[in-house]
Coordinates of C-alpha atoms and ligand atoms in Angstrom, one line a residue:
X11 CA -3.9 17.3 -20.4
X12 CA -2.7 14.1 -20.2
X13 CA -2.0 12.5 -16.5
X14 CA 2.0 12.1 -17.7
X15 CA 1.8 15.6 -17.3
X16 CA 1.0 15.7 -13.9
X17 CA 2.4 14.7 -10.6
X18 CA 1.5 12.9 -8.0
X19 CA -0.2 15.1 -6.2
X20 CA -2.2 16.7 -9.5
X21 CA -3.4 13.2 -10.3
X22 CA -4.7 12.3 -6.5
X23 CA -6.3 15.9 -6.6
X24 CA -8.0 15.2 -10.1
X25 CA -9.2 11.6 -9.0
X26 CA -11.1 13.5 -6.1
X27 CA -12.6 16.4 -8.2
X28 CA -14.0 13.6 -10.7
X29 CA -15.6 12.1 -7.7
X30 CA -16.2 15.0 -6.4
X31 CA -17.9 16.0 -9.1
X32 CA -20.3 12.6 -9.3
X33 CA -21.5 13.1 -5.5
X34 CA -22.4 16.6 -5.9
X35 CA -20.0 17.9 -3.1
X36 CA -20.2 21.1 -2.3
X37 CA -17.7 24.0 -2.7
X38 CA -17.0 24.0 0.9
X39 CA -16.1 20.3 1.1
X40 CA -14.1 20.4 -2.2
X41 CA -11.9 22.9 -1.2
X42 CA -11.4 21.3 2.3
X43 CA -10.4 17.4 1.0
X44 CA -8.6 18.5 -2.0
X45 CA -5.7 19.6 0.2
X46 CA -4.3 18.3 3.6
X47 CA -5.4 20.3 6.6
X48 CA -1.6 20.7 7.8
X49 CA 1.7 20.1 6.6
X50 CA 4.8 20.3 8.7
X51 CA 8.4 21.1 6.9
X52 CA 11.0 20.3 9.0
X53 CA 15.2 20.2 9.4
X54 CA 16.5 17.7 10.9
X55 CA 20.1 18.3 12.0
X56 CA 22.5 14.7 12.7
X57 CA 25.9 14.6 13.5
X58 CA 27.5 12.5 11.0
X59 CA 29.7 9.8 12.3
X60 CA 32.8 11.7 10.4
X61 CA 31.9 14.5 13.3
X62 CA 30.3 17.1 10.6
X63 CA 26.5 18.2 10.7
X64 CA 24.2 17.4 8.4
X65 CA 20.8 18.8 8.2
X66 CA 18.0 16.5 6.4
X67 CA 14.9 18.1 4.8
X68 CA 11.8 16.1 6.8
X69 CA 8.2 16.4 6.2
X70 CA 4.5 15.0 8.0
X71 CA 1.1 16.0 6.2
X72 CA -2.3 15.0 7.9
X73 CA -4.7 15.0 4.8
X74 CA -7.8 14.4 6.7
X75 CA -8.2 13.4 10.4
X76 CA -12.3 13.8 10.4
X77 CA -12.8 9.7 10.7
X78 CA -10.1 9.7 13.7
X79 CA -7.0 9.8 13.8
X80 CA -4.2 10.5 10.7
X81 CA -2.5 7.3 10.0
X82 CA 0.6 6.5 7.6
X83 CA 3.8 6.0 6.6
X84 CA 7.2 7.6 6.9
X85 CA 8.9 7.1 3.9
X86 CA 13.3 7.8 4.0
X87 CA 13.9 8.4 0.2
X88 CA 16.6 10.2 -1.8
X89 CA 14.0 11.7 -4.5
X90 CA 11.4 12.6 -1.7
X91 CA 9.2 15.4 -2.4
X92 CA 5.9 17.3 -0.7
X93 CA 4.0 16.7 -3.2
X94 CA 4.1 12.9 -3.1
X95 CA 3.7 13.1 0.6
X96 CA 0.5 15.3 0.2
X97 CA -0.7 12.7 -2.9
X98 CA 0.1 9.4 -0.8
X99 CA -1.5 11.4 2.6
X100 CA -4.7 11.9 0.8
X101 CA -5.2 8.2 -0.6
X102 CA -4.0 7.2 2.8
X103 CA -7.3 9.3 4.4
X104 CA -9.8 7.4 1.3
X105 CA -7.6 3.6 2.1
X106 CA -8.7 4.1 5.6
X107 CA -12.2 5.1 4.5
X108 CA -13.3 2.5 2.3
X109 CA -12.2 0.1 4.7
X110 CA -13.9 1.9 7.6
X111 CA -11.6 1.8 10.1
X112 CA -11.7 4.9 12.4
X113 CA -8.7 6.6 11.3
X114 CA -7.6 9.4 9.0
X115 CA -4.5 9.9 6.3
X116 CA -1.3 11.1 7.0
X117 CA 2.0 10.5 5.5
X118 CA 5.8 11.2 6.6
X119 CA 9.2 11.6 4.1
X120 CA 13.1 12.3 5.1
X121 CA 15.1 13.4 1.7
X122 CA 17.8 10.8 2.5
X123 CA 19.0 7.7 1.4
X124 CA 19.4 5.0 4.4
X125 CA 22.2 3.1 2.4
X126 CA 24.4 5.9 2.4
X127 CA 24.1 6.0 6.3
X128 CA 25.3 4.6 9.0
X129 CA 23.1 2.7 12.0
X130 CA 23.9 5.4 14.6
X131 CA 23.3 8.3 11.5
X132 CA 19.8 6.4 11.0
X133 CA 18.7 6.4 14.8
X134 CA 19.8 9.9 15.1
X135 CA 17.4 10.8 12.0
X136 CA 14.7 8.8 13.3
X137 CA 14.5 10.7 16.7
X138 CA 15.2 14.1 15.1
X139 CA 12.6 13.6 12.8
X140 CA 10.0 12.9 16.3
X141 CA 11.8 16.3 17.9
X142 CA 10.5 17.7 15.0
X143 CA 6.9 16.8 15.0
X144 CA 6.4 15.6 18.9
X145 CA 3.4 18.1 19.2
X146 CA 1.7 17.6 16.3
X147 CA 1.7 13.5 16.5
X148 CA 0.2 11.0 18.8
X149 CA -1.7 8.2 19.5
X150 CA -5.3 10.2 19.5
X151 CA -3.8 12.7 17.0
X152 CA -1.2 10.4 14.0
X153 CA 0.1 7.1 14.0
X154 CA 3.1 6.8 11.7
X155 CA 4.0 3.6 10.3
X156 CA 6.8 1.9 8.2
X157 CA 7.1 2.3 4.5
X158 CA 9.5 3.3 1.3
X159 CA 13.2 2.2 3.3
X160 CA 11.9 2.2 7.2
X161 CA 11.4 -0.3 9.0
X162 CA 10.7 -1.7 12.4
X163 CA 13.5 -1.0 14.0
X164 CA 13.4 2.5 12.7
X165 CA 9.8 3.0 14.4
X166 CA 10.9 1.6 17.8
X167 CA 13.6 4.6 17.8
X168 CA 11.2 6.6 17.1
X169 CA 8.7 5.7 19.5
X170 CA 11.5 5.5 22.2
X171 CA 12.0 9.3 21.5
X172 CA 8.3 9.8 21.5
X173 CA 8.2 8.3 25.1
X174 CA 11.6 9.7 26.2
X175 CA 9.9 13.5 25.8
X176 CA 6.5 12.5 27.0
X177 CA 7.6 10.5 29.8
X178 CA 5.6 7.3 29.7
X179 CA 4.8 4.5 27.8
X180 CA 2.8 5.2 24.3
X181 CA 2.8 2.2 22.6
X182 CA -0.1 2.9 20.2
X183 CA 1.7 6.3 19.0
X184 CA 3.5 3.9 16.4
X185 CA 2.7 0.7 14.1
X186 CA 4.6 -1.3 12.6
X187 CA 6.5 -2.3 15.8
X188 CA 8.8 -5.9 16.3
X189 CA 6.3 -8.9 17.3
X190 CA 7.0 -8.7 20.7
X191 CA 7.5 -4.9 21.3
X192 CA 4.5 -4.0 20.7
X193 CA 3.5 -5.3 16.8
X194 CA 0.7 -7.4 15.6
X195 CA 1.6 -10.9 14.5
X196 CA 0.1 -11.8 10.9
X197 CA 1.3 -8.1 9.8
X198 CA 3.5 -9.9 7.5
X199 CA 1.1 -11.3 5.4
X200 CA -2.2 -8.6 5.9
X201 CA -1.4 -7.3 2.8
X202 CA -1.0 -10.1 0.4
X203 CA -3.9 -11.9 2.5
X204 CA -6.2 -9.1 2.3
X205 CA -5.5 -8.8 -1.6
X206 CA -6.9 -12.7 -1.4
X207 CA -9.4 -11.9 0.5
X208 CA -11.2 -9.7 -1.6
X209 CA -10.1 -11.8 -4.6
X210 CA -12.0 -15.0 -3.1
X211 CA -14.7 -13.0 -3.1
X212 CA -15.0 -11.5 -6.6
X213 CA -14.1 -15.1 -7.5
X214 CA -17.8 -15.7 -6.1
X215 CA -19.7 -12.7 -7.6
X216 CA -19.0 -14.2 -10.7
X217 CA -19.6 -17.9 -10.3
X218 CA -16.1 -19.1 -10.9
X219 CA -14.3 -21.6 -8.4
X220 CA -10.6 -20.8 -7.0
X221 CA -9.9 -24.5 -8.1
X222 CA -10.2 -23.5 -11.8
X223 CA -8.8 -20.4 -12.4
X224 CA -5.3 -19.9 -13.3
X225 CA -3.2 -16.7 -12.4
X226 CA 0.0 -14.4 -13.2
X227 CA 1.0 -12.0 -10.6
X228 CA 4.0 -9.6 -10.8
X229 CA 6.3 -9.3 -8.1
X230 CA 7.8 -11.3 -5.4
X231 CA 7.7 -9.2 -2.9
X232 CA 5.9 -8.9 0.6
X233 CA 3.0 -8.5 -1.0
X234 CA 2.6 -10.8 -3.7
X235 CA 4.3 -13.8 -2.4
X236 CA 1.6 -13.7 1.1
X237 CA -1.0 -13.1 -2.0
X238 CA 0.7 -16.1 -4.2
X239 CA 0.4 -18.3 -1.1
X240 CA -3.4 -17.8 0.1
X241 CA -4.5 -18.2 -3.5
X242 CA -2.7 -21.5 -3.6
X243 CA -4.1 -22.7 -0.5
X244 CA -8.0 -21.9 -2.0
X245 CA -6.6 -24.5 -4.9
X246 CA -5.9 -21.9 -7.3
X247 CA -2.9 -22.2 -10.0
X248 CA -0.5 -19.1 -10.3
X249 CA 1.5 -20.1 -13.7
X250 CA 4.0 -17.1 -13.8
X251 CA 5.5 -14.3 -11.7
X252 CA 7.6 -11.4 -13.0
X253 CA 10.3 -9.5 -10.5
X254 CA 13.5 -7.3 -11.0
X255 CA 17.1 -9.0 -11.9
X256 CA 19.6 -6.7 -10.2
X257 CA 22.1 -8.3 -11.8
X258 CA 20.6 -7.7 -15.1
X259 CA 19.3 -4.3 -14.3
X260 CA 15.8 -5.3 -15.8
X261 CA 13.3 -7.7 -14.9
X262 CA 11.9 -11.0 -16.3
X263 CA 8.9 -13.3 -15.9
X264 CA 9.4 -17.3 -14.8
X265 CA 7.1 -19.5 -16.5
X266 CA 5.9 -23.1 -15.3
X267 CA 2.9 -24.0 -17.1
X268 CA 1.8 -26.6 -14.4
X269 CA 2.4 -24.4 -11.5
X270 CA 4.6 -22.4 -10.1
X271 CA 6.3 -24.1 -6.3
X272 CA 6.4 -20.7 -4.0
X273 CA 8.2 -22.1 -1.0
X274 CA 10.9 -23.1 -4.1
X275 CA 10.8 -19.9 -5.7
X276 CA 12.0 -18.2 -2.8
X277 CA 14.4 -20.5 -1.8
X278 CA 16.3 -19.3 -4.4
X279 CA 15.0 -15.1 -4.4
X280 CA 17.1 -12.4 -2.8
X281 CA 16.4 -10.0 0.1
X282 CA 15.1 -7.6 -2.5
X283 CA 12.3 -10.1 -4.2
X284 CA 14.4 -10.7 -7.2
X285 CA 14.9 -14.7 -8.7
X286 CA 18.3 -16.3 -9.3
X287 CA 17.7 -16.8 -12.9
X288 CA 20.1 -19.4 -13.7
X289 CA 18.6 -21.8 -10.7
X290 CA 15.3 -20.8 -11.8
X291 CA 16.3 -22.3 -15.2
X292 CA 17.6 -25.7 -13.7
X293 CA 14.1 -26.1 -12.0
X294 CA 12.3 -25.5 -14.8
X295 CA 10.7 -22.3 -15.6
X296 CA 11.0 -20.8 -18.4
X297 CA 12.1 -17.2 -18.2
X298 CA 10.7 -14.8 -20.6
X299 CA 10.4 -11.2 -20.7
X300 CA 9.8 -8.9 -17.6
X301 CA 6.1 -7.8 -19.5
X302 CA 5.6 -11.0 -20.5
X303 CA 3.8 -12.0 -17.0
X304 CA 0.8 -9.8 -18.3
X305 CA 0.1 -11.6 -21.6
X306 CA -0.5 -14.7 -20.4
X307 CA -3.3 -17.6 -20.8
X308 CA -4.8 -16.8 -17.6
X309 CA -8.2 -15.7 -16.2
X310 CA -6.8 -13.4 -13.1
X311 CA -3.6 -11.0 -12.8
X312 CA -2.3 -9.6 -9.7
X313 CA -0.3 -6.4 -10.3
X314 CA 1.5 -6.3 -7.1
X315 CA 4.9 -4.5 -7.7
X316 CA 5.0 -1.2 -8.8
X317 CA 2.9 1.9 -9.9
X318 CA 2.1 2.3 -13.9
X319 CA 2.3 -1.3 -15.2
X320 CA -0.9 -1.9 -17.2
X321 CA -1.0 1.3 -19.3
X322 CA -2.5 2.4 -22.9
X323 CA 0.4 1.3 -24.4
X324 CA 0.0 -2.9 -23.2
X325 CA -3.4 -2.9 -22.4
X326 CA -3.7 -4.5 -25.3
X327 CA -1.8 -7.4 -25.2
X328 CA -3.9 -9.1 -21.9
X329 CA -5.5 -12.7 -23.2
X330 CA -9.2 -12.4 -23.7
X331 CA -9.6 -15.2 -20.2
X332 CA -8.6 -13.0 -17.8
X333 CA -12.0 -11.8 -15.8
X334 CA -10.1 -10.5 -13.3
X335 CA -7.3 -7.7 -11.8
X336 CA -6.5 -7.5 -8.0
X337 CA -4.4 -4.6 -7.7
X338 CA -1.8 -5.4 -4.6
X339 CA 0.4 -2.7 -5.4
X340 CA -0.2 0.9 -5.5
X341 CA -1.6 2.7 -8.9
X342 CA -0.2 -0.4 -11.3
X343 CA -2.8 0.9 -13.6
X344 CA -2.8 4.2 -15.3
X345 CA -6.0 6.4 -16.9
X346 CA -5.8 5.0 -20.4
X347 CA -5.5 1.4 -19.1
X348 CA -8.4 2.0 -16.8
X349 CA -10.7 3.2 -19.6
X350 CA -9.6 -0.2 -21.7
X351 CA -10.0 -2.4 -18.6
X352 CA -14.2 -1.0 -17.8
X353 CA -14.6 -1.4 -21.4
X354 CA -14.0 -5.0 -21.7
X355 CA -15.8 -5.6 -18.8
X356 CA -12.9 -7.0 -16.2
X357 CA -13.7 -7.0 -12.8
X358 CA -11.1 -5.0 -11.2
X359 CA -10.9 -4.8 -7.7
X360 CA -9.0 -1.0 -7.1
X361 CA -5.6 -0.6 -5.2
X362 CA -6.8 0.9 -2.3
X363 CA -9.3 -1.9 -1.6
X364 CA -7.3 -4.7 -2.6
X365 CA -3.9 -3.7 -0.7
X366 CA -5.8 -2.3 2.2
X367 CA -5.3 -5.3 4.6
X368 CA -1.8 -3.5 5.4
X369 CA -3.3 -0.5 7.1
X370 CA -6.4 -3.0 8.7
X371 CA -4.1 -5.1 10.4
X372 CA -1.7 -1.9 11.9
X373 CA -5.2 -0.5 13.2
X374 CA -4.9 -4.0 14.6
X375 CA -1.7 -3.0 16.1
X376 CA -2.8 0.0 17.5
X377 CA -5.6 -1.4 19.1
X378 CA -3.9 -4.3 20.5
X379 CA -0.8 -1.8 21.8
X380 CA -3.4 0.6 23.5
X381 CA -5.1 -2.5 25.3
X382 CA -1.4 -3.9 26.4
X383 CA -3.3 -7.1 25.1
X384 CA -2.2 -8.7 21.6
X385 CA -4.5 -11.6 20.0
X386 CA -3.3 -14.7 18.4
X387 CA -2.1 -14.7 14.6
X388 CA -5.6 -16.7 13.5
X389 CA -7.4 -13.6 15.5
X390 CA -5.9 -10.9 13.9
X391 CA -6.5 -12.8 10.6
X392 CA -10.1 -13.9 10.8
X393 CA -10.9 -9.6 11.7
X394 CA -9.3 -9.0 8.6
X395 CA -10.9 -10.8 6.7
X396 CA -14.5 -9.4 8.3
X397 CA -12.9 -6.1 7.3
X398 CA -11.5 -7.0 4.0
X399 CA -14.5 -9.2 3.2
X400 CA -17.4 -5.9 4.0
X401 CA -15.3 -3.5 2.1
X402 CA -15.2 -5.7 -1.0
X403 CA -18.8 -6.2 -0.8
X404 CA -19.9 -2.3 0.2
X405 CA -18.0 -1.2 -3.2
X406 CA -19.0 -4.0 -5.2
X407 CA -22.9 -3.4 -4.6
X408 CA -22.4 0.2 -5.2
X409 CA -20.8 -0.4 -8.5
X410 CA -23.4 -2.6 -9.5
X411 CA -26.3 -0.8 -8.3
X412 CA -25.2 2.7 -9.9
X413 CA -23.2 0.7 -13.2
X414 CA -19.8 2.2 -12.1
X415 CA -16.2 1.5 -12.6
X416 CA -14.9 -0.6 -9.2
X417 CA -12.3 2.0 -9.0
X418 CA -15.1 5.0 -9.2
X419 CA -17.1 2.9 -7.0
X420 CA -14.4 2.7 -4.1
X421 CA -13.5 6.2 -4.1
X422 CA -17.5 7.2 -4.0
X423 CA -17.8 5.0 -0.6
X424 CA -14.3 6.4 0.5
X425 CA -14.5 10.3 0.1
X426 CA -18.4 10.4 0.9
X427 CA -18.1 8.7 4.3
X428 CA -15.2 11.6 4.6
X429 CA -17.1 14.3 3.3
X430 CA -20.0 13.1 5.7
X431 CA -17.7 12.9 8.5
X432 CA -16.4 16.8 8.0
X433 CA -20.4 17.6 7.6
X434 CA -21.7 15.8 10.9
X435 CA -18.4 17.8 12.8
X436 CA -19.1 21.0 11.0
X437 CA -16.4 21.5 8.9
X438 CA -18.4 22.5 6.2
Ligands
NAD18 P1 8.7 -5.4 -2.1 O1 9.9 -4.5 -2.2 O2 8.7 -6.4 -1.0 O3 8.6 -6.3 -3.4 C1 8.5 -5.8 -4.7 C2 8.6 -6.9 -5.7 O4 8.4 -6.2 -7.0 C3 9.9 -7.6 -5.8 O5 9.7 -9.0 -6.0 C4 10.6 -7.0 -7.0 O6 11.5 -7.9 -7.6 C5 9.4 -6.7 -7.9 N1 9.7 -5.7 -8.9 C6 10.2 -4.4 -8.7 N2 10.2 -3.8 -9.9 C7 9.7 -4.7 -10.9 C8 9.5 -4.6 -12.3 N3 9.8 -3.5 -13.0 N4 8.9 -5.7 -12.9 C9 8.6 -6.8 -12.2 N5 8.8 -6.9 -10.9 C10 9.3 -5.9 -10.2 O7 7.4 -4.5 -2.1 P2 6.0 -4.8 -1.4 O8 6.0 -4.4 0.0 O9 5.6 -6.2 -1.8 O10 5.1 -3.7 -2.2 C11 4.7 -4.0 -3.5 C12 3.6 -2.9 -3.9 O11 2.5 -3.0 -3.0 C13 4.1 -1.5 -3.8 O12 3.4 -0.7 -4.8 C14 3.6 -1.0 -2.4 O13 3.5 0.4 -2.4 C15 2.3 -1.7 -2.3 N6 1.8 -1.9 -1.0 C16 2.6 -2.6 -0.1 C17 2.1 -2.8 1.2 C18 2.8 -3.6 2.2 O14 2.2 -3.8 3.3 N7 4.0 -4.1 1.9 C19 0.8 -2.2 1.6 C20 0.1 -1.5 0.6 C21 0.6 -1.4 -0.7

């Protein structure tokens, strides 16, 4: 069957039995990490501000808590569904793995959309969703985060409530906190850095200098501008970016063949990570079609918008100098692309290596909130890096040692120190 066929969930669940498969896990331990050990189903009644009731459909799955404790998102989204909370709680539990922080995976949803309601509707949702779930979260038990249309100010109601029925100050039961109430400074740019970081050091695997390397990223986003910057700063030349018009409804690529200027770009980019186009044409670029940032002259690509870009389909087209593909956003690559990439021998460095410096820096977080003690910005960055830096390196070695696919590589670190970690507790 083809993976179009499948959902979200059916494609995380066949990525693990392939692995599964190459480490020789037992039945036991497949049965227990293909599915989440609990998932809660929830209503969530608000009172609207018209004076009618409402009652939102809320969900929280802990995949795997065998490393520590579950850790990810909640995500408030019109086209929610269980099954792409169980699929993003899984390959929360192997993010967390392969970047061996002591946590597990988790992940939160609301069926709503947040632009349709109203600041008071929103805090109301936010603390009905912790009613919900109050016993089964916690700092020692899962840390919820921002993600998909929440944001900070939607995790400090929620850990208000949290505290409100506990009595007492949990700071650590939430990440993704205001700097100042509790969050990490560099969060902002973990992701995008930590995408760098691992970059700079495939960059050195294979003998080639940051100074002479040319790049085309896609998005211009939290992610991708953070990444666009650090690559800059170790000399490196990113020639075109591709991000969504809303005006036009589609997106397109800006070209400037000497360089693109990122503090200029996004002097002139929207809220949402969309260019103007028309000042983008009085400075210069050249704006070409939204696939176009993928066929370019350029010897590294940084996906770093949205799932399914590189597929079977315009594989293809990539130039023959790229050596390279740092995935910042989450599964930009599909199956038939994959196959493509590992034959011409790219180096790719997987999604949930590459964007992991998100979830490292809100362990951060949670560390720093449980001490009451938060470190400077060039702190929290230099232990990323460590992190980010010994990840890249523990898959890369395997991959060469056993002649696997980065991807394969990643997940065989990932779920065997999970399958491990159920052994030594006796899971299985
Ligand atoms: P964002 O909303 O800040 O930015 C997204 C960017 O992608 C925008 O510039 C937008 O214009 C562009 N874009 C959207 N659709 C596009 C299209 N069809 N073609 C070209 N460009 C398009 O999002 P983000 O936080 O930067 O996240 C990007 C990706 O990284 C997502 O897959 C996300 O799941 C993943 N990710 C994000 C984080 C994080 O900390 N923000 C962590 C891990 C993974």
């Amino acid at each position: 069957m083809s993976s179009k066929a499948f959902n979200s969930f059916q494609i995380a669940q066949a990525q693990f039995d392939k692995v599964a498969e190459y480490l020789g896990l037992d039945a036991a331990t497949r049965e227990l990490l293909r599915y989440p050990l609990r998932e809660y189903h929830f209503a969530i009644p608000v009172r609207m501000d018209d004076g009618s009731m409402k009652i939102f459909r809320g969900f929280r799955v802990q995949h795997n808590d065998a490393r520590g404790p579950g850790k990810g998102g909640i995500r408030f989204h019109p086209q929610e569904t269980i099954d792409t909370v169980k699929a993003l709680s899984m390959w929360m539990t192997w993010k967390c793995a392969v970047v061996d922080i002591p946590l597990g995976g988790a992940k939160g949803g609301v069926i709503c959309d947040p632009h349709n309601l109203s600041q008071r509707e929103q805090e109301q949702l936010c603390r009905g969703w912790i009613r919900q779930v109050v016993r089964n979260v916690g700092p020692v038990a899962d840390v919820p985060a921002p993600d998909v249309m929440t944001n900070s100010q939607h995790m400090l109601w929620m850990l208000d409530e949290f505290e409100r029925i506990m009595g007492g100050r949990f700071p650590g039961f939430i990440t993704g906190k205001p700097v100042g109430m509790g969050g990490s400074l560099g969060r902002t740019e973990a992701t995008g850095y930590g995408v760098v970081f691992t970059l700079r050091e495939a960059m050195k695997e294979l003998g080639i200098k940051a100074e002479n390397t040319e790049a085309s990223v896609q998005g211009l986003g939290n992610v991708s501008r953070y990444a666009i910057e650090l690559y800059q700063q170790l000399g490196g030349k990113v020639i075109a970016v591709s991000c969504w018009d809303q005006t036009d409804q589609c997106s397109y690529t800006y070209r400037k063949m000497k360089g693109i200027d990122l503090q200029q770009l996004l002097s002139i980019t929207d809220r949402f990570g969309g260019i103007n186009k028309a000042k983008a044409q009085e400075l210069g670029y050249e704006v070409l079609p939204g696939d176009a940032w993928m066929e370019q002259e350029v010897d590294i690509l940084i996906p770093a918008a949205i799932e399914n870009q590189l597929t079977g389909d315009n594989i293809g087209k990539i130039s023959q100098r790229v050596k390279i593909i740092a995935e910042g956003a989450n599964g930009p690559t599909t199956p038939e692309a994959d196959v493509k990439i590992r034959e011409r021998g790219i180096l790719l460095i997987p999604d949930f290596l590459a964007n992991a410096g998100g979830v490292t820096c809100s362990y951060f977080e949670q560390v720093q909130s449980n001490m009451n003690y938060f470190w400077s910005k060039e702190e929290v960055l230099g232990k990323l890096d460590m992190k980010m830096t010994a990840a890249y390196y523990a898959v890369s070695e395997l991959a060469r040692r056993e002649k696997l696919y980065m991807r394969d590589a990643a997940y065989a670190i990932a779920i065997g120190r999970v399958a491990q970690a159920c052994h030594d507790r006796g899971w299985v």
